[in-house]
PDB file of C-alpha atoms in Angstrom:
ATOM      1  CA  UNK A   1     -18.864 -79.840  -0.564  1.00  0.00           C
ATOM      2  CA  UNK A   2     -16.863 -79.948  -3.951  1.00  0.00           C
ATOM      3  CA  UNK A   3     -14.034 -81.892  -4.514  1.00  0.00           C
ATOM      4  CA  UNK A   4     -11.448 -80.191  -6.695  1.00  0.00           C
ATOM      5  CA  UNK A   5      -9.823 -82.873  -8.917  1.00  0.00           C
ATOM      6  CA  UNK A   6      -5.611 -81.880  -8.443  1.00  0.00           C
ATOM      7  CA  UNK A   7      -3.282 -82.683 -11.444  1.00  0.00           C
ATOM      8  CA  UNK A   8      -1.252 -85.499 -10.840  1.00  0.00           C
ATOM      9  CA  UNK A   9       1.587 -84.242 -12.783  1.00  0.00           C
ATOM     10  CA  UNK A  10       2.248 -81.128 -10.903  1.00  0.00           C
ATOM     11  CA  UNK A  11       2.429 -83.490  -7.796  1.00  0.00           C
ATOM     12  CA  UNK A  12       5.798 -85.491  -9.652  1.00  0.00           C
ATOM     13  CA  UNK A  13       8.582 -84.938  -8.841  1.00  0.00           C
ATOM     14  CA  UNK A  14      10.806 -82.847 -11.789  1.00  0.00           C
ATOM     15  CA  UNK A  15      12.144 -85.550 -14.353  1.00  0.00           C
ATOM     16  CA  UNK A  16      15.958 -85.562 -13.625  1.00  0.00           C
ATOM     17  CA  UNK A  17      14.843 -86.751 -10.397  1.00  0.00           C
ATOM     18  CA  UNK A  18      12.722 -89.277 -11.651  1.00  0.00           C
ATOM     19  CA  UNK A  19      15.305 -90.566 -13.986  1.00  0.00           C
ATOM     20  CA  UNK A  20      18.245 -90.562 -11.471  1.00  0.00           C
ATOM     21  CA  UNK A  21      16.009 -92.531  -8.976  1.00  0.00           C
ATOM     22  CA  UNK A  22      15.216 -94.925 -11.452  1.00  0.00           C
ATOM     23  CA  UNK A  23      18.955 -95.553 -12.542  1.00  0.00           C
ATOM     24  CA  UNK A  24      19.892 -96.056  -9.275  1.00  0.00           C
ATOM     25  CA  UNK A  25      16.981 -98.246  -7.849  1.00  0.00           C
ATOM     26  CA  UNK A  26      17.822-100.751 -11.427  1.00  0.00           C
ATOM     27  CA  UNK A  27      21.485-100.656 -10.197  1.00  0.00           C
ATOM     28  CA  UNK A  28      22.619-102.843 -12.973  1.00  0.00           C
ATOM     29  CA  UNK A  29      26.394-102.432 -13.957  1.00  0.00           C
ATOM     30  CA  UNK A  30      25.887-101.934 -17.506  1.00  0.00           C
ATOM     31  CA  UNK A  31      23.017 -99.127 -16.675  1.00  0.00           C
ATOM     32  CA  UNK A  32      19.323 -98.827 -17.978  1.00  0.00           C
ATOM     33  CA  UNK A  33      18.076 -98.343 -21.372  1.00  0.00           C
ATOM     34  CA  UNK A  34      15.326 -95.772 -22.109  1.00  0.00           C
ATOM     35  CA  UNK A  35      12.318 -98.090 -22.335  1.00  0.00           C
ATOM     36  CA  UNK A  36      13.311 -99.880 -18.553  1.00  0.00           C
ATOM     37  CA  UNK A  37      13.621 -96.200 -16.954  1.00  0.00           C
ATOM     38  CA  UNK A  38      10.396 -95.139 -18.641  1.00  0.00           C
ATOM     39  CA  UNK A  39       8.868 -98.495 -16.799  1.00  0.00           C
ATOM     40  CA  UNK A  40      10.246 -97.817 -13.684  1.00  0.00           C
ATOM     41  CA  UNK A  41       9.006 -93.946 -13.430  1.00  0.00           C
ATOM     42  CA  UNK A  42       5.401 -95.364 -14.816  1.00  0.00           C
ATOM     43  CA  UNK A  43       5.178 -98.222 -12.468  1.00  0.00           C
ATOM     44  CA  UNK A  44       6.508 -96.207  -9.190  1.00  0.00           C
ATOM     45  CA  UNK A  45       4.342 -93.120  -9.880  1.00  0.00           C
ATOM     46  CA  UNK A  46       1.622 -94.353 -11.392  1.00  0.00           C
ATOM     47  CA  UNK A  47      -0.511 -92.292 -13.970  1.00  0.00           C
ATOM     48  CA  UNK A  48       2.499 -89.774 -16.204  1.00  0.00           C
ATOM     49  CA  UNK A  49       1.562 -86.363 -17.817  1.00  0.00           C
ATOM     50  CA  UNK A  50       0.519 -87.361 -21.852  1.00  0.00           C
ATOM     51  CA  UNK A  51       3.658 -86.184 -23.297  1.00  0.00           C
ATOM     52  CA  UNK A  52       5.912 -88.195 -21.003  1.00  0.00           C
ATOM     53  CA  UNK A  53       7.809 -89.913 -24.109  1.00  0.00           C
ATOM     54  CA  UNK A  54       9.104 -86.985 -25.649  1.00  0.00           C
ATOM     55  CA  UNK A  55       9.663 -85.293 -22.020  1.00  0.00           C
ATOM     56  CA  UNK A  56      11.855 -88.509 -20.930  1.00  0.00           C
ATOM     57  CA  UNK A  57      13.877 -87.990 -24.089  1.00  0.00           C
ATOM     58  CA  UNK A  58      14.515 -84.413 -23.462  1.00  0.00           C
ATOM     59  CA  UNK A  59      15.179 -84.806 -19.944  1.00  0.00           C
ATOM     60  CA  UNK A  60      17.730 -87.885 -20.755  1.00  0.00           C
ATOM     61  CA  UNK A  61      19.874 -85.740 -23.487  1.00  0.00           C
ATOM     62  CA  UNK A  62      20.061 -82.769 -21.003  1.00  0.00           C
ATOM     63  CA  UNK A  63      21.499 -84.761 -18.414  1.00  0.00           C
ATOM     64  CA  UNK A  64      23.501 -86.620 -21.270  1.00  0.00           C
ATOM     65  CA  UNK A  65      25.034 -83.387 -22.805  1.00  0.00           C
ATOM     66  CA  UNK A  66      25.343 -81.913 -19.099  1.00  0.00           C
ATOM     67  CA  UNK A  67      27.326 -84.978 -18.151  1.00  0.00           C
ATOM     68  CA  UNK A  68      24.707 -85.922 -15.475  1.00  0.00           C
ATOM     69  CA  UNK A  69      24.215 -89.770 -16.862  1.00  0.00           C
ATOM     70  CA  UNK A  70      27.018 -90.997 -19.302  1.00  0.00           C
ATOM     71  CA  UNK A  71      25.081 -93.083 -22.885  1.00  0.00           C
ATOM     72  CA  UNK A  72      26.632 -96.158 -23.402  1.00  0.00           C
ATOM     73  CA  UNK A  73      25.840 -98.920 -25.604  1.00  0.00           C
ATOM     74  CA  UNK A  74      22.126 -97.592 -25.618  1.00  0.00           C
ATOM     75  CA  UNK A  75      22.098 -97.281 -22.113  1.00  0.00           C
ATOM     76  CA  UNK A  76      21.866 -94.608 -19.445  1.00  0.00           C
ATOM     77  CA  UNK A  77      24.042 -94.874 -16.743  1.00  0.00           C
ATOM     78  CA  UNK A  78      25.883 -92.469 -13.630  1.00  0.00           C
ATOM     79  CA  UNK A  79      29.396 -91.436 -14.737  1.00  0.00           C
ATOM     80  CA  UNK A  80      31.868 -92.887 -12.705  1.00  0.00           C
ATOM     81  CA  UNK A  81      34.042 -90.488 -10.955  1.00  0.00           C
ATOM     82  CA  UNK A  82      36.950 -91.881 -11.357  1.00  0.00           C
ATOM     83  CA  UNK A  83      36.919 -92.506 -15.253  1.00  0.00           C
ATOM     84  CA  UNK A  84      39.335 -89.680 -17.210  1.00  0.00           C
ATOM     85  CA  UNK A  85      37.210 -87.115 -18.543  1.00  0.00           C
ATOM     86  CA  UNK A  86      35.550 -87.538 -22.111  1.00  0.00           C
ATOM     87  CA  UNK A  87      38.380 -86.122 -24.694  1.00  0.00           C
ATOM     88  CA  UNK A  88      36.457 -83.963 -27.719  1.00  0.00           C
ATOM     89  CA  UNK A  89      36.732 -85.042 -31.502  1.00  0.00           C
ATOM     90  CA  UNK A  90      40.153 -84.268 -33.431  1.00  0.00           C
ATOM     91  CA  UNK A  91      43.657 -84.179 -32.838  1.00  0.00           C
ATOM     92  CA  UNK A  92      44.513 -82.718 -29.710  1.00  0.00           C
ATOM     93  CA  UNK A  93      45.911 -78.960 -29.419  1.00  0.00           C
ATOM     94  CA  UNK A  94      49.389 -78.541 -29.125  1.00  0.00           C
ATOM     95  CA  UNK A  95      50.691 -77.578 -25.982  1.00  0.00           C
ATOM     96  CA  UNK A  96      51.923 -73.820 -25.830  1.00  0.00           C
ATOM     97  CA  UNK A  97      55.125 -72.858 -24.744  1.00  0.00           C
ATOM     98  CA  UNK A  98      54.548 -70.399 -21.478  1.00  0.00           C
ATOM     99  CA  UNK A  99      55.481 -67.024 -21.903  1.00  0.00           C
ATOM    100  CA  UNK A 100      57.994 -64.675 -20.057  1.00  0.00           C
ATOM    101  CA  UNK A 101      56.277 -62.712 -17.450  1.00  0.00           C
ATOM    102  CA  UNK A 102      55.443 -58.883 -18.138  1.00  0.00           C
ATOM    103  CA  UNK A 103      55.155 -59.956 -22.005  1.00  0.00           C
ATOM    104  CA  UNK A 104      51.888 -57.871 -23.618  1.00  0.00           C
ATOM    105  CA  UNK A 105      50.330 -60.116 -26.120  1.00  0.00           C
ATOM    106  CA  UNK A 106      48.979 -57.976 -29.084  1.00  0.00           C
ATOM    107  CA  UNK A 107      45.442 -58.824 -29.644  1.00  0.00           C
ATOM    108  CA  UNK A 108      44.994 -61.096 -32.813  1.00  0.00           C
ATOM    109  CA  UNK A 109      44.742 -59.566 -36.531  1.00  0.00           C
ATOM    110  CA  UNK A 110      40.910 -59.882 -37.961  1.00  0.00           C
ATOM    111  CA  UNK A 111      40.222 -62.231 -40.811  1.00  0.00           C
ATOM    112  CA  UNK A 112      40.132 -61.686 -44.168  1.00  0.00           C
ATOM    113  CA  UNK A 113      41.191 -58.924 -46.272  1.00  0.00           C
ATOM    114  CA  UNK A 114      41.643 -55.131 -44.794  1.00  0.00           C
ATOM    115  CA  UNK A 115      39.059 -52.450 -45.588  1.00  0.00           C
ATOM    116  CA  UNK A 116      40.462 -49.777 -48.031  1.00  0.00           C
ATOM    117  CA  UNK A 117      41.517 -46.367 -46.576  1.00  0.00           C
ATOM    118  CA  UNK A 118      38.594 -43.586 -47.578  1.00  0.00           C
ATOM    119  CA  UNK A 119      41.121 -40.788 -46.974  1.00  0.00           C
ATOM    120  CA  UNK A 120      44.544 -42.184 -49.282  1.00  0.00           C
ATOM    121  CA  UNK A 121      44.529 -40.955 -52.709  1.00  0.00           C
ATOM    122  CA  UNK A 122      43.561 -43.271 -55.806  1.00  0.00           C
ATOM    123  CA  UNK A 123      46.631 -44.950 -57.046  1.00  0.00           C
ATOM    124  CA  UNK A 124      47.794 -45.069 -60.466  1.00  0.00           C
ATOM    125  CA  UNK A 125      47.589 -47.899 -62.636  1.00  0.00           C
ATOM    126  CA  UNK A 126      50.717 -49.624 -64.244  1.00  0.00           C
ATOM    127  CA  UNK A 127      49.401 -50.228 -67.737  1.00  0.00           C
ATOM    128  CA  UNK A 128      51.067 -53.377 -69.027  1.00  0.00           C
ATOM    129  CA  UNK A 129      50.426 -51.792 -72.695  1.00  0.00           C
ATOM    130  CA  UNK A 130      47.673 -54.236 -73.234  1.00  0.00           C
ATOM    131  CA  UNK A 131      44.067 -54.220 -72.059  1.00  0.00           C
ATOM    132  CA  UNK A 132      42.409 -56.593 -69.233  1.00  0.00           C
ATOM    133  CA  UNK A 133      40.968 -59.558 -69.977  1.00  0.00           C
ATOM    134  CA  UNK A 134      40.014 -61.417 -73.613  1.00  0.00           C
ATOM    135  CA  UNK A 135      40.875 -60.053 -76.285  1.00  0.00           C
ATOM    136  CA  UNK A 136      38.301 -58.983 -78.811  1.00  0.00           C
ATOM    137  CA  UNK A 137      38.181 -61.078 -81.903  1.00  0.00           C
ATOM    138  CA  UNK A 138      39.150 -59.104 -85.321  1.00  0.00           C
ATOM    139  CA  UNK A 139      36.959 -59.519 -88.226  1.00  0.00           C
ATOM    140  CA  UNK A 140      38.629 -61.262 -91.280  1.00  0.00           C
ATOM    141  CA  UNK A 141      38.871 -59.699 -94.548  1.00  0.00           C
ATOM    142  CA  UNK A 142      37.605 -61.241 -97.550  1.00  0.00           C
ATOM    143  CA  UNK A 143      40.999 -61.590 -98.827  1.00  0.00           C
ATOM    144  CA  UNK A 144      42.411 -63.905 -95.599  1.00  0.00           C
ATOM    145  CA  UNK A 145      38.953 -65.807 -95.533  1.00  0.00           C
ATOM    146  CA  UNK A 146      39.585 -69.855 -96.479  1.00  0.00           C
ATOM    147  CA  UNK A 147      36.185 -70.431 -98.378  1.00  0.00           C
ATOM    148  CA  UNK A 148      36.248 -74.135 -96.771  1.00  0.00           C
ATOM    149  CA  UNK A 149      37.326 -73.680 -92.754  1.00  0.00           C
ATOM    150  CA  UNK A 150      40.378 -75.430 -92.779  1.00  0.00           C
ATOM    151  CA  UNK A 151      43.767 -74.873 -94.656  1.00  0.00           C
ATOM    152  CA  UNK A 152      43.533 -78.190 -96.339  1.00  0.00           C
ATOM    153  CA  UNK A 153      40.698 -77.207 -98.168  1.00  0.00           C
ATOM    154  CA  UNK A 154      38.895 -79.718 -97.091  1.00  0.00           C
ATOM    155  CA  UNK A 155      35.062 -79.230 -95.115  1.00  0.00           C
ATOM    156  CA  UNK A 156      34.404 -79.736 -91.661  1.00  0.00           C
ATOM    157  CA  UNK A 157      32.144 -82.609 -90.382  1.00  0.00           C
ATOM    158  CA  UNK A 158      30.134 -85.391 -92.431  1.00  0.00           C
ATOM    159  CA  UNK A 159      29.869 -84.482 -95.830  1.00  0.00           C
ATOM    160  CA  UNK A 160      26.406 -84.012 -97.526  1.00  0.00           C
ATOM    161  CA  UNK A 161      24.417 -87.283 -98.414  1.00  0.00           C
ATOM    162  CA  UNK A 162      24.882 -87.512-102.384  1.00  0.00           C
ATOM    163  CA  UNK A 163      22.261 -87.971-104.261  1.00  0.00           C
ATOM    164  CA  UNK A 164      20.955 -90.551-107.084  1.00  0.00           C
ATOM    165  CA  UNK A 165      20.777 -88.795-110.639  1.00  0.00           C
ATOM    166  CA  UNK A 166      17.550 -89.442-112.398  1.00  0.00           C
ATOM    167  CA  UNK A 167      17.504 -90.676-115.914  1.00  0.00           C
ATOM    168  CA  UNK A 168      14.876 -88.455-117.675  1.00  0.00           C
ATOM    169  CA  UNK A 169      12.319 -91.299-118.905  1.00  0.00           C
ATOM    170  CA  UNK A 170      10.060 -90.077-121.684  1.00  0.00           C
ATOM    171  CA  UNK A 171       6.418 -91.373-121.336  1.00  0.00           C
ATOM    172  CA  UNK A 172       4.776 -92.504-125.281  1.00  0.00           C
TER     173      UNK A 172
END
């Protein structure tokens, strides 16, 4: 006779399950945080798969984004069903004005700018009577040159470091 050993994880139930059970048995008002639910499932079903940690976090922000539990103040908890629903970020959009009825909206124009026609002919360019862009720079002649950069006559920058005349010093 053999005894085939069955998985105890495919005998649990599927997580959202397990979580909702274990929100409601808690039943505290301000909900449960993740480490009590974990504890519950563990201690009610006894031996968990060995990725349970990361599968209870999964499970818990699918329900959260799905609006199956409502996170609050690091705590999982059923949304009440009378609470407003959850505005989004940012300024609310402007109510629009209805239309009349039989009015055809036009659909909207694409972004950016229009793709040139292949077919139109090239068009002519308006010369302005001067080129595009910097001009080039015009070589001085020798007469306009200023042999010391500025009209002062004066050099640019530090001036050299001077240096001490020697006194020729004859040796007898």
């Amino acid at each position: 006779m053999v005894i085939e050993e069955v998985d105890k994880s495919q005998l649990l139930p599927p997580y959202p399950e397990m979580i909702m059970k274990a929100i409601e048995e808690m039943g505290e008002s301000n909900g449960a945080s993740k480490s009590a639910i974990s504890n519950y499932i563990e201690s009610t079903y006894g031996e968990l798969p060995p990725g349970h940690t990361p599968l209870l976090s999964h499970h818990l922000n699918k329900m959260k984004e799905s609006g199956e539990v409502v996170f609050l103040k690091n705590n999982y908890m059923k949304p009440d069903p009378n609470a407003p629903p959850k505005r989004g970020r940012g300024r609310p959009p402007k109510p629009k004005a209805p239309l009349p009825p039989g009015t055809v909206l036009s659909p909207p124009r694409p972004r950016g700018r229009p793709p040139k026609d292949p077919n139109a002919p090239p068009s002519a360019k308006v010369p302005s009577g001067r080129p595009r862009g910097r001009p080039k720079k015009v070589p001085r002649t020798t007469d306009e040159a200023i042999p010391y950069g500025s009209s002062t006559g004066r050099l640019r920058g530090r001036p050299p470091k001077m240096k001490p005349h020697m006194a020729e010093v004859s040796v007898e």
